[in-house]
């Protein structure tokens, strides 16, 4: 436990430095990302010392943190699994059923830049995809889904989770084992941890399939920027 606490404390200090540097550079998106990662690290630190009295974040904020950790569009089930593995607490889905409508309303009434939970967008017609959530601060290319994007995003998600500083915790390792069932070539040896083996297998497949998907998304994003207004680029074009 002592080593785990020390690692988390180093992580928190680095994230504070990252947030401060981003603030000084005026990079608001980087500030938000560092602060969200800092919240996760702090929650893990509290868990390590057996403290359960830290304030419970609202469900929507916990959803935002899970998406920031995943780094790619995700389904409700994926968001819930990550929230449970990394925080030890269930994320009830019922209060989030109207999250897209609520977030668009907040966007329409906000006077300052902020991060919003928004839908991933279909790369063909830019309509919102049902049951797939993203963060508005992500580049448009990352929020678009082509016919090849689901696999790329899944492997990217697994790589990010396996590389996280909490990947050695039992709940996260259990989640990674379940995800590894969908990745060929995972080989665990005495010289490689489970997260490392899973990350390597995911990265191997990503190396093969990413470039084509990236090109498709880039082409779709250029079209979307020409055709859509700023609100539609976040929340999607109306369905015909």
PDB file of C-alpha atoms in Angstrom:
ATOM      1  CA  UNK A   1       0.000   0.000   0.000  1.00  0.00           C
ATOM      2  CA  UNK A   2       2.834   2.391   0.831  1.00  0.00           C
ATOM      3  CA  UNK A   3       4.231   2.138  -2.699  1.00  0.00           C
ATOM      4  CA  UNK A   4       0.786   2.604  -4.240  1.00  0.00           C
ATOM      5  CA  UNK A   5       0.168   5.725  -2.138  1.00  0.00           C
ATOM      6  CA  UNK A   6       3.561   7.153  -3.052  1.00  0.00           C
ATOM      7  CA  UNK A   7       2.886   6.557  -6.761  1.00  0.00           C
ATOM      8  CA  UNK A   8      -0.506   8.261  -6.511  1.00  0.00           C
ATOM      9  CA  UNK A   9       0.999  11.219  -4.663  1.00  0.00           C
ATOM     10  CA  UNK A  10       3.637  11.647  -7.375  1.00  0.00           C
ATOM     11  CA  UNK A  11       0.897  11.422  -9.989  1.00  0.00           C
ATOM     12  CA  UNK A  12      -1.188  14.082  -8.228  1.00  0.00           C
ATOM     13  CA  UNK A  13       1.782  16.420  -7.948  1.00  0.00           C
ATOM     14  CA  UNK A  14       2.560  16.010 -11.657  1.00  0.00           C
ATOM     15  CA  UNK A  15      -1.061  16.628 -12.614  1.00  0.00           C
ATOM     16  CA  UNK A  16      -1.154  19.797 -10.510  1.00  0.00           C
ATOM     17  CA  UNK A  17       1.977  20.991 -12.289  1.00  0.00           C
ATOM     18  CA  UNK A  18       0.433  20.128 -15.656  1.00  0.00           C
ATOM     19  CA  UNK A  19      -2.743  22.042 -14.812  1.00  0.00           C
ATOM     20  CA  UNK A  20      -0.761  25.066 -13.644  1.00  0.00           C
ATOM     21  CA  UNK A  21       1.398  25.078 -16.783  1.00  0.00           C
ATOM     22  CA  UNK A  22      -1.649  24.741 -19.047  1.00  0.00           C
ATOM     23  CA  UNK A  23      -3.355  27.611 -17.196  1.00  0.00           C
ATOM     24  CA  UNK A  24      -0.322  29.823 -17.713  1.00  0.00           C
ATOM     25  CA  UNK A  25      -0.324  28.918 -21.418  1.00  0.00           C
ATOM     26  CA  UNK A  26      -4.055  29.681 -21.708  1.00  0.00           C
ATOM     27  CA  UNK A  27      -4.815  26.111 -22.819  1.00  0.00           C
ATOM     28  CA  UNK A  28      -8.262  25.650 -21.236  1.00  0.00           C
ATOM     29  CA  UNK A  29      -8.856  22.181 -22.666  1.00  0.00           C
ATOM     30  CA  UNK A  30      -5.556  20.932 -21.210  1.00  0.00           C
ATOM     31  CA  UNK A  31      -6.464  22.466 -17.847  1.00  0.00           C
ATOM     32  CA  UNK A  32      -9.775  20.588 -17.796  1.00  0.00           C
ATOM     33  CA  UNK A  33      -8.110  17.325 -18.779  1.00  0.00           C
ATOM     34  CA  UNK A  34      -5.425  17.619 -16.084  1.00  0.00           C
ATOM     35  CA  UNK A  35      -8.002  18.537 -13.444  1.00  0.00           C
ATOM     36  CA  UNK A  36     -10.237  15.612 -14.385  1.00  0.00           C
ATOM     37  CA  UNK A  37      -7.302  13.209 -14.167  1.00  0.00           C
ATOM     38  CA  UNK A  38      -6.362  14.778 -10.835  1.00  0.00           C
ATOM     39  CA  UNK A  39      -9.849  14.034  -9.479  1.00  0.00           C
ATOM     40  CA  UNK A  40      -9.470  10.392 -10.415  1.00  0.00           C
ATOM     41  CA  UNK A  41      -6.056  10.178  -8.765  1.00  0.00           C
ATOM     42  CA  UNK A  42      -7.357  11.845  -5.602  1.00  0.00           C
ATOM     43  CA  UNK A  43     -10.301   9.449  -5.466  1.00  0.00           C
ATOM     44  CA  UNK A  44      -7.904   6.506  -5.807  1.00  0.00           C
ATOM     45  CA  UNK A  45      -5.763   7.929  -2.983  1.00  0.00           C
ATOM     46  CA  UNK A  46      -8.789   8.163  -0.679  1.00  0.00           C
ATOM     47  CA  UNK A  47      -9.717   4.596  -1.569  1.00  0.00           C
ATOM     48  CA  UNK A  48      -6.221   3.354  -0.750  1.00  0.00           C
ATOM     49  CA  UNK A  49      -6.395   4.742   2.790  1.00  0.00           C
ATOM     50  CA  UNK A  50      -9.885   3.353   3.315  1.00  0.00           C
ATOM     51  CA  UNK A  51     -11.551   6.754   3.472  1.00  0.00           C
ATOM     52  CA  UNK A  52     -15.114   6.759   2.164  1.00  0.00           C
ATOM     53  CA  UNK A  53     -16.314  10.143   3.361  1.00  0.00           C
ATOM     54  CA  UNK A  54     -15.094  12.207   0.420  1.00  0.00           C
ATOM     55  CA  UNK A  55     -17.907  14.165  -1.238  1.00  0.00           C
ATOM     56  CA  UNK A  56     -19.778  12.222  -3.881  1.00  0.00           C
ATOM     57  CA  UNK A  57     -19.663  13.949  -7.249  1.00  0.00           C
ATOM     58  CA  UNK A  58     -22.929  14.331  -9.165  1.00  0.00           C
ATOM     59  CA  UNK A  59     -23.604  11.556 -11.662  1.00  0.00           C
ATOM     60  CA  UNK A  60     -23.034  13.829 -14.623  1.00  0.00           C
ATOM     61  CA  UNK A  61     -19.592  14.864 -13.346  1.00  0.00           C
ATOM     62  CA  UNK A  62     -18.661  11.242 -12.761  1.00  0.00           C
ATOM     63  CA  UNK A  63     -19.754  10.475 -16.313  1.00  0.00           C
ATOM     64  CA  UNK A  64     -17.576  13.342 -17.562  1.00  0.00           C
ATOM     65  CA  UNK A  65     -14.584  11.996 -15.621  1.00  0.00           C
ATOM     66  CA  UNK A  66     -15.089   8.483 -17.004  1.00  0.00           C
ATOM     67  CA  UNK A  67     -15.223   9.821 -20.567  1.00  0.00           C
ATOM     68  CA  UNK A  68     -12.056  11.852 -19.977  1.00  0.00           C
ATOM     69  CA  UNK A  69     -10.342   8.689 -18.819  1.00  0.00           C
ATOM     70  CA  UNK A  70     -11.597   6.656 -21.799  1.00  0.00           C
ATOM     71  CA  UNK A  71     -10.615   9.347 -24.291  1.00  0.00           C
ATOM     72  CA  UNK A  72     -12.969   8.062 -27.016  1.00  0.00           C
ATOM     73  CA  UNK A  73     -16.749   7.914 -27.546  1.00  0.00           C
ATOM     74  CA  UNK A  74     -18.283   5.309 -25.269  1.00  0.00           C
ATOM     75  CA  UNK A  75     -21.550   3.554 -24.548  1.00  0.00           C
ATOM     76  CA  UNK A  76     -23.399   3.756 -21.222  1.00  0.00           C
ATOM     77  CA  UNK A  77     -22.200   0.247 -20.345  1.00  0.00           C
ATOM     78  CA  UNK A  78     -18.548   1.129 -20.986  1.00  0.00           C
ATOM     79  CA  UNK A  79     -18.847   4.329 -18.962  1.00  0.00           C
ATOM     80  CA  UNK A  80     -20.436   2.471 -16.063  1.00  0.00           C
ATOM     81  CA  UNK A  81     -17.785  -0.272 -16.126  1.00  0.00           C
ATOM     82  CA  UNK A  82     -14.948   2.236 -16.015  1.00  0.00           C
ATOM     83  CA  UNK A  83     -16.562   4.318 -13.297  1.00  0.00           C
ATOM     84  CA  UNK A  84     -17.026   1.213 -11.137  1.00  0.00           C
ATOM     85  CA  UNK A  85     -13.495  -0.121 -11.736  1.00  0.00           C
ATOM     86  CA  UNK A  86     -11.692   3.145 -11.084  1.00  0.00           C
ATOM     87  CA  UNK A  87     -13.800   4.629  -8.289  1.00  0.00           C
ATOM     88  CA  UNK A  88     -15.357   1.585  -6.643  1.00  0.00           C
ATOM     89  CA  UNK A  89     -18.809   3.148  -6.971  1.00  0.00           C
ATOM     90  CA  UNK A  90     -21.678   2.367  -9.326  1.00  0.00           C
ATOM     91  CA  UNK A  91     -22.835   5.061 -11.723  1.00  0.00           C
ATOM     92  CA  UNK A  92     -26.637   4.929 -11.957  1.00  0.00           C
ATOM     93  CA  UNK A  93     -27.787   5.491 -15.495  1.00  0.00           C
ATOM     94  CA  UNK A  94     -31.356   6.622 -14.890  1.00  0.00           C
ATOM     95  CA  UNK A  95     -30.452  10.238 -13.897  1.00  0.00           C
ATOM     96  CA  UNK A  96     -28.408  10.573 -17.102  1.00  0.00           C
ATOM     97  CA  UNK A  97     -31.127   9.585 -19.542  1.00  0.00           C
ATOM     98  CA  UNK A  98     -31.699  13.220 -20.577  1.00  0.00           C
ATOM     99  CA  UNK A  99     -28.043  14.272 -20.408  1.00  0.00           C
ATOM    100  CA  UNK A 100     -27.757  15.295 -24.072  1.00  0.00           C
ATOM    101  CA  UNK A 101     -30.794  17.559 -23.909  1.00  0.00           C
ATOM    102  CA  UNK A 102     -29.620  19.050 -20.606  1.00  0.00           C
ATOM    103  CA  UNK A 103     -26.109  19.650 -21.933  1.00  0.00           C
ATOM    104  CA  UNK A 104     -27.350  21.327 -25.110  1.00  0.00           C
ATOM    105  CA  UNK A 105     -29.577  23.572 -23.016  1.00  0.00           C
ATOM    106  CA  UNK A 106     -26.584  24.441 -20.844  1.00  0.00           C
ATOM    107  CA  UNK A 107     -24.543  25.190 -23.977  1.00  0.00           C
ATOM    108  CA  UNK A 108     -27.234  27.493 -25.332  1.00  0.00           C
ATOM    109  CA  UNK A 109     -27.395  29.497 -22.100  1.00  0.00           C
ATOM    110  CA  UNK A 110     -23.684  29.523 -21.198  1.00  0.00           C
ATOM    111  CA  UNK A 111     -21.610  32.669 -21.599  1.00  0.00           C
ATOM    112  CA  UNK A 112     -18.224  31.023 -21.127  1.00  0.00           C
ATOM    113  CA  UNK A 113     -16.274  28.146 -22.635  1.00  0.00           C
ATOM    114  CA  UNK A 114     -16.970  24.828 -20.953  1.00  0.00           C
ATOM    115  CA  UNK A 115     -16.838  21.115 -21.554  1.00  0.00           C
ATOM    116  CA  UNK A 116     -20.105  19.420 -22.495  1.00  0.00           C
ATOM    117  CA  UNK A 117     -21.194  15.819 -22.724  1.00  0.00           C
ATOM    118  CA  UNK A 118     -22.385  15.371 -26.285  1.00  0.00           C
ATOM    119  CA  UNK A 119     -23.207  12.586 -28.727  1.00  0.00           C
ATOM    120  CA  UNK A 120     -20.722  10.999 -31.068  1.00  0.00           C
ATOM    121  CA  UNK A 121     -21.656  11.821 -34.670  1.00  0.00           C
ATOM    122  CA  UNK A 122     -22.289   9.622 -37.680  1.00  0.00           C
ATOM    123  CA  UNK A 123     -19.537  10.420 -40.185  1.00  0.00           C
ATOM    124  CA  UNK A 124     -21.925   9.963 -43.131  1.00  0.00           C
ATOM    125  CA  UNK A 125     -24.652  12.475 -42.290  1.00  0.00           C
ATOM    126  CA  UNK A 126     -23.389  14.020 -38.995  1.00  0.00           C
ATOM    127  CA  UNK A 127     -26.506  13.066 -37.063  1.00  0.00           C
ATOM    128  CA  UNK A 128     -26.066  12.138 -33.385  1.00  0.00           C
ATOM    129  CA  UNK A 129     -25.478   8.462 -32.681  1.00  0.00           C
ATOM    130  CA  UNK A 130     -27.803   6.992 -30.079  1.00  0.00           C
ATOM    131  CA  UNK A 131     -26.179   5.558 -26.985  1.00  0.00           C
ATOM    132  CA  UNK A 132     -22.682   6.849 -27.718  1.00  0.00           C
ATOM    133  CA  UNK A 133     -21.276   9.737 -25.674  1.00  0.00           C
ATOM    134  CA  UNK A 134     -18.295  12.047 -26.122  1.00  0.00           C
ATOM    135  CA  UNK A 135     -16.875  15.310 -24.760  1.00  0.00           C
ATOM    136  CA  UNK A 136     -17.229  18.559 -26.697  1.00  0.00           C
ATOM    137  CA  UNK A 137     -13.605  19.543 -26.069  1.00  0.00           C
ATOM    138  CA  UNK A 138     -12.359  16.601 -28.127  1.00  0.00           C
ATOM    139  CA  UNK A 139     -11.425  17.323 -31.742  1.00  0.00           C
ATOM    140  CA  UNK A 140     -14.286  16.768 -34.175  1.00  0.00           C
ATOM    141  CA  UNK A 141     -12.328  13.929 -35.785  1.00  0.00           C
ATOM    142  CA  UNK A 142     -12.403  11.996 -32.511  1.00  0.00           C
ATOM    143  CA  UNK A 143     -16.151  12.510 -32.070  1.00  0.00           C
ATOM    144  CA  UNK A 144     -17.006  11.197 -35.558  1.00  0.00           C
ATOM    145  CA  UNK A 145     -17.701   7.513 -36.195  1.00  0.00           C
ATOM    146  CA  UNK A 146     -17.027   5.859 -39.555  1.00  0.00           C
ATOM    147  CA  UNK A 147     -17.707   2.205 -40.352  1.00  0.00           C
ATOM    148  CA  UNK A 148     -14.221   1.323 -39.035  1.00  0.00           C
ATOM    149  CA  UNK A 149     -14.152   3.574 -35.966  1.00  0.00           C
ATOM    150  CA  UNK A 150     -15.775   1.259 -33.419  1.00  0.00           C
ATOM    151  CA  UNK A 151     -12.832  -1.150 -33.419  1.00  0.00           C
ATOM    152  CA  UNK A 152     -10.245   1.638 -33.389  1.00  0.00           C
ATOM    153  CA  UNK A 153     -11.976   3.344 -30.469  1.00  0.00           C
ATOM    154  CA  UNK A 154     -12.273   0.089 -28.523  1.00  0.00           C
ATOM    155  CA  UNK A 155      -8.566  -0.659 -28.881  1.00  0.00           C
ATOM    156  CA  UNK A 156      -7.661   2.933 -28.044  1.00  0.00           C
ATOM    157  CA  UNK A 157      -9.828   2.729 -24.922  1.00  0.00           C
ATOM    158  CA  UNK A 158      -8.165  -0.506 -23.815  1.00  0.00           C
ATOM    159  CA  UNK A 159      -4.696   0.951 -24.374  1.00  0.00           C
ATOM    160  CA  UNK A 160      -5.517   4.024 -22.300  1.00  0.00           C
ATOM    161  CA  UNK A 161      -6.964   1.968 -19.443  1.00  0.00           C
ATOM    162  CA  UNK A 162      -4.034  -0.457 -19.437  1.00  0.00           C
ATOM    163  CA  UNK A 163      -1.556   2.442 -19.353  1.00  0.00           C
ATOM    164  CA  UNK A 164      -3.268   4.272 -16.481  1.00  0.00           C
ATOM    165  CA  UNK A 165      -1.491   4.475 -13.134  1.00  0.00           C
ATOM    166  CA  UNK A 166      -4.374   2.550 -11.507  1.00  0.00           C
ATOM    167  CA  UNK A 167      -4.139  -0.359 -13.945  1.00  0.00           C
ATOM    168  CA  UNK A 168      -2.543  -2.606 -11.313  1.00  0.00           C
ATOM    169  CA  UNK A 169      -5.550  -2.383  -8.981  1.00  0.00           C
ATOM    170  CA  UNK A 170      -7.659  -5.590  -8.832  1.00  0.00           C
ATOM    171  CA  UNK A 171     -10.920  -4.001 -10.109  1.00  0.00           C
ATOM    172  CA  UNK A 172      -9.176  -2.441 -13.114  1.00  0.00           C
ATOM    173  CA  UNK A 173      -7.285  -5.650 -13.870  1.00  0.00           C
ATOM    174  CA  UNK A 174     -10.548  -7.569 -13.782  1.00  0.00           C
ATOM    175  CA  UNK A 175     -12.076  -5.104 -16.254  1.00  0.00           C
ATOM    176  CA  UNK A 176      -9.011  -5.403 -18.497  1.00  0.00           C
ATOM    177  CA  UNK A 177      -9.237  -9.205 -18.455  1.00  0.00           C
ATOM    178  CA  UNK A 178     -12.836  -9.022 -19.675  1.00  0.00           C
ATOM    179  CA  UNK A 179     -11.894  -6.577 -22.408  1.00  0.00           C
ATOM    180  CA  UNK A 180      -8.923  -8.751 -23.414  1.00  0.00           C
ATOM    181  CA  UNK A 181     -11.333 -11.500 -24.459  1.00  0.00           C
ATOM    182  CA  UNK A 182     -12.011  -9.373 -27.550  1.00  0.00           C
ATOM    183  CA  UNK A 183      -8.338  -8.832 -28.450  1.00  0.00           C
ATOM    184  CA  UNK A 184      -6.342 -11.582 -30.184  1.00  0.00           C
ATOM    185  CA  UNK A 185      -2.722 -12.165 -29.287  1.00  0.00           C
ATOM    186  CA  UNK A 186      -2.736 -11.270 -25.592  1.00  0.00           C
ATOM    187  CA  UNK A 187       0.149 -13.199 -24.060  1.00  0.00           C
ATOM    188  CA  UNK A 188       0.949 -12.807 -20.369  1.00  0.00           C
ATOM    189  CA  UNK A 189       4.427 -13.875 -19.308  1.00  0.00           C
ATOM    190  CA  UNK A 190       6.425 -13.652 -16.109  1.00  0.00           C
ATOM    191  CA  UNK A 191       8.172 -10.583 -17.527  1.00  0.00           C
ATOM    192  CA  UNK A 192       5.018  -8.679 -18.481  1.00  0.00           C
ATOM    193  CA  UNK A 193       2.096  -7.586 -16.332  1.00  0.00           C
ATOM    194  CA  UNK A 194      -1.473  -8.164 -17.429  1.00  0.00           C
ATOM    195  CA  UNK A 195      -2.007  -4.468 -18.360  1.00  0.00           C
ATOM    196  CA  UNK A 196       1.272  -4.419 -20.315  1.00  0.00           C
ATOM    197  CA  UNK A 197       0.402  -7.560 -22.263  1.00  0.00           C
ATOM    198  CA  UNK A 198      -3.062  -6.256 -23.086  1.00  0.00           C
ATOM    199  CA  UNK A 199      -1.727  -2.850 -24.134  1.00  0.00           C
ATOM    200  CA  UNK A 200       0.835  -4.463 -26.445  1.00  0.00           C
ATOM    201  CA  UNK A 201      -1.767  -6.632 -28.168  1.00  0.00           C
ATOM    202  CA  UNK A 202      -4.134  -3.678 -28.608  1.00  0.00           C
ATOM    203  CA  UNK A 203      -1.354  -1.459 -29.969  1.00  0.00           C
ATOM    204  CA  UNK A 204      -0.309  -4.163 -32.431  1.00  0.00           C
ATOM    205  CA  UNK A 205      -3.763  -4.257 -33.986  1.00  0.00           C
ATOM    206  CA  UNK A 206      -4.120  -0.477 -33.828  1.00  0.00           C
ATOM    207  CA  UNK A 207      -0.933  -0.087 -35.843  1.00  0.00           C
ATOM    208  CA  UNK A 208      -2.581  -2.036 -38.647  1.00  0.00           C
ATOM    209  CA  UNK A 209      -6.023  -0.411 -38.770  1.00  0.00           C
ATOM    210  CA  UNK A 210      -5.650   3.159 -37.473  1.00  0.00           C
ATOM    211  CA  UNK A 211      -4.353   5.001 -40.531  1.00  0.00           C
ATOM    212  CA  UNK A 212      -7.337   4.176 -42.751  1.00  0.00           C
ATOM    213  CA  UNK A 213      -9.840   5.151 -40.060  1.00  0.00           C
ATOM    214  CA  UNK A 214      -7.952   8.364 -39.292  1.00  0.00           C
ATOM    215  CA  UNK A 215      -8.063   9.360 -42.967  1.00  0.00           C
ATOM    216  CA  UNK A 216     -11.819   8.683 -43.172  1.00  0.00           C
ATOM    217  CA  UNK A 217     -12.486  10.747 -40.067  1.00  0.00           C
ATOM    218  CA  UNK A 218     -10.333  13.616 -41.305  1.00  0.00           C
ATOM    219  CA  UNK A 219     -12.226  13.732 -44.601  1.00  0.00           C
ATOM    220  CA  UNK A 220     -15.576  13.667 -42.811  1.00  0.00           C
ATOM    221  CA  UNK A 221     -14.467  16.368 -40.368  1.00  0.00           C
ATOM    222  CA  UNK A 222     -13.495  18.731 -43.197  1.00  0.00           C
ATOM    223  CA  UNK A 223     -16.950  18.286 -44.727  1.00  0.00           C
ATOM    224  CA  UNK A 224     -18.659  18.756 -41.360  1.00  0.00           C
ATOM    225  CA  UNK A 225     -16.831  22.029 -40.697  1.00  0.00           C
ATOM    226  CA  UNK A 226     -18.034  23.353 -44.050  1.00  0.00           C
ATOM    227  CA  UNK A 227     -21.647  22.234 -43.658  1.00  0.00           C
ATOM    228  CA  UNK A 228     -22.449  22.520 -39.944  1.00  0.00           C
ATOM    229  CA  UNK A 229     -22.750  25.486 -37.635  1.00  0.00           C
ATOM    230  CA  UNK A 230     -20.836  25.425 -34.304  1.00  0.00           C
ATOM    231  CA  UNK A 231     -23.770  23.972 -32.353  1.00  0.00           C
ATOM    232  CA  UNK A 232     -24.327  21.183 -34.886  1.00  0.00           C
ATOM    233  CA  UNK A 233     -20.620  20.333 -34.849  1.00  0.00           C
ATOM    234  CA  UNK A 234     -21.081  19.461 -31.159  1.00  0.00           C
ATOM    235  CA  UNK A 235     -24.611  18.096 -30.898  1.00  0.00           C
ATOM    236  CA  UNK A 236     -25.175  16.880 -34.454  1.00  0.00           C
ATOM    237  CA  UNK A 237     -27.229  17.717 -37.509  1.00  0.00           C
ATOM    238  CA  UNK A 238     -31.022  17.293 -37.390  1.00  0.00           C
ATOM    239  CA  UNK A 239     -32.369  13.982 -38.640  1.00  0.00           C
ATOM    240  CA  UNK A 240     -34.398  14.198 -41.820  1.00  0.00           C
TER     241      UNK A 240
END
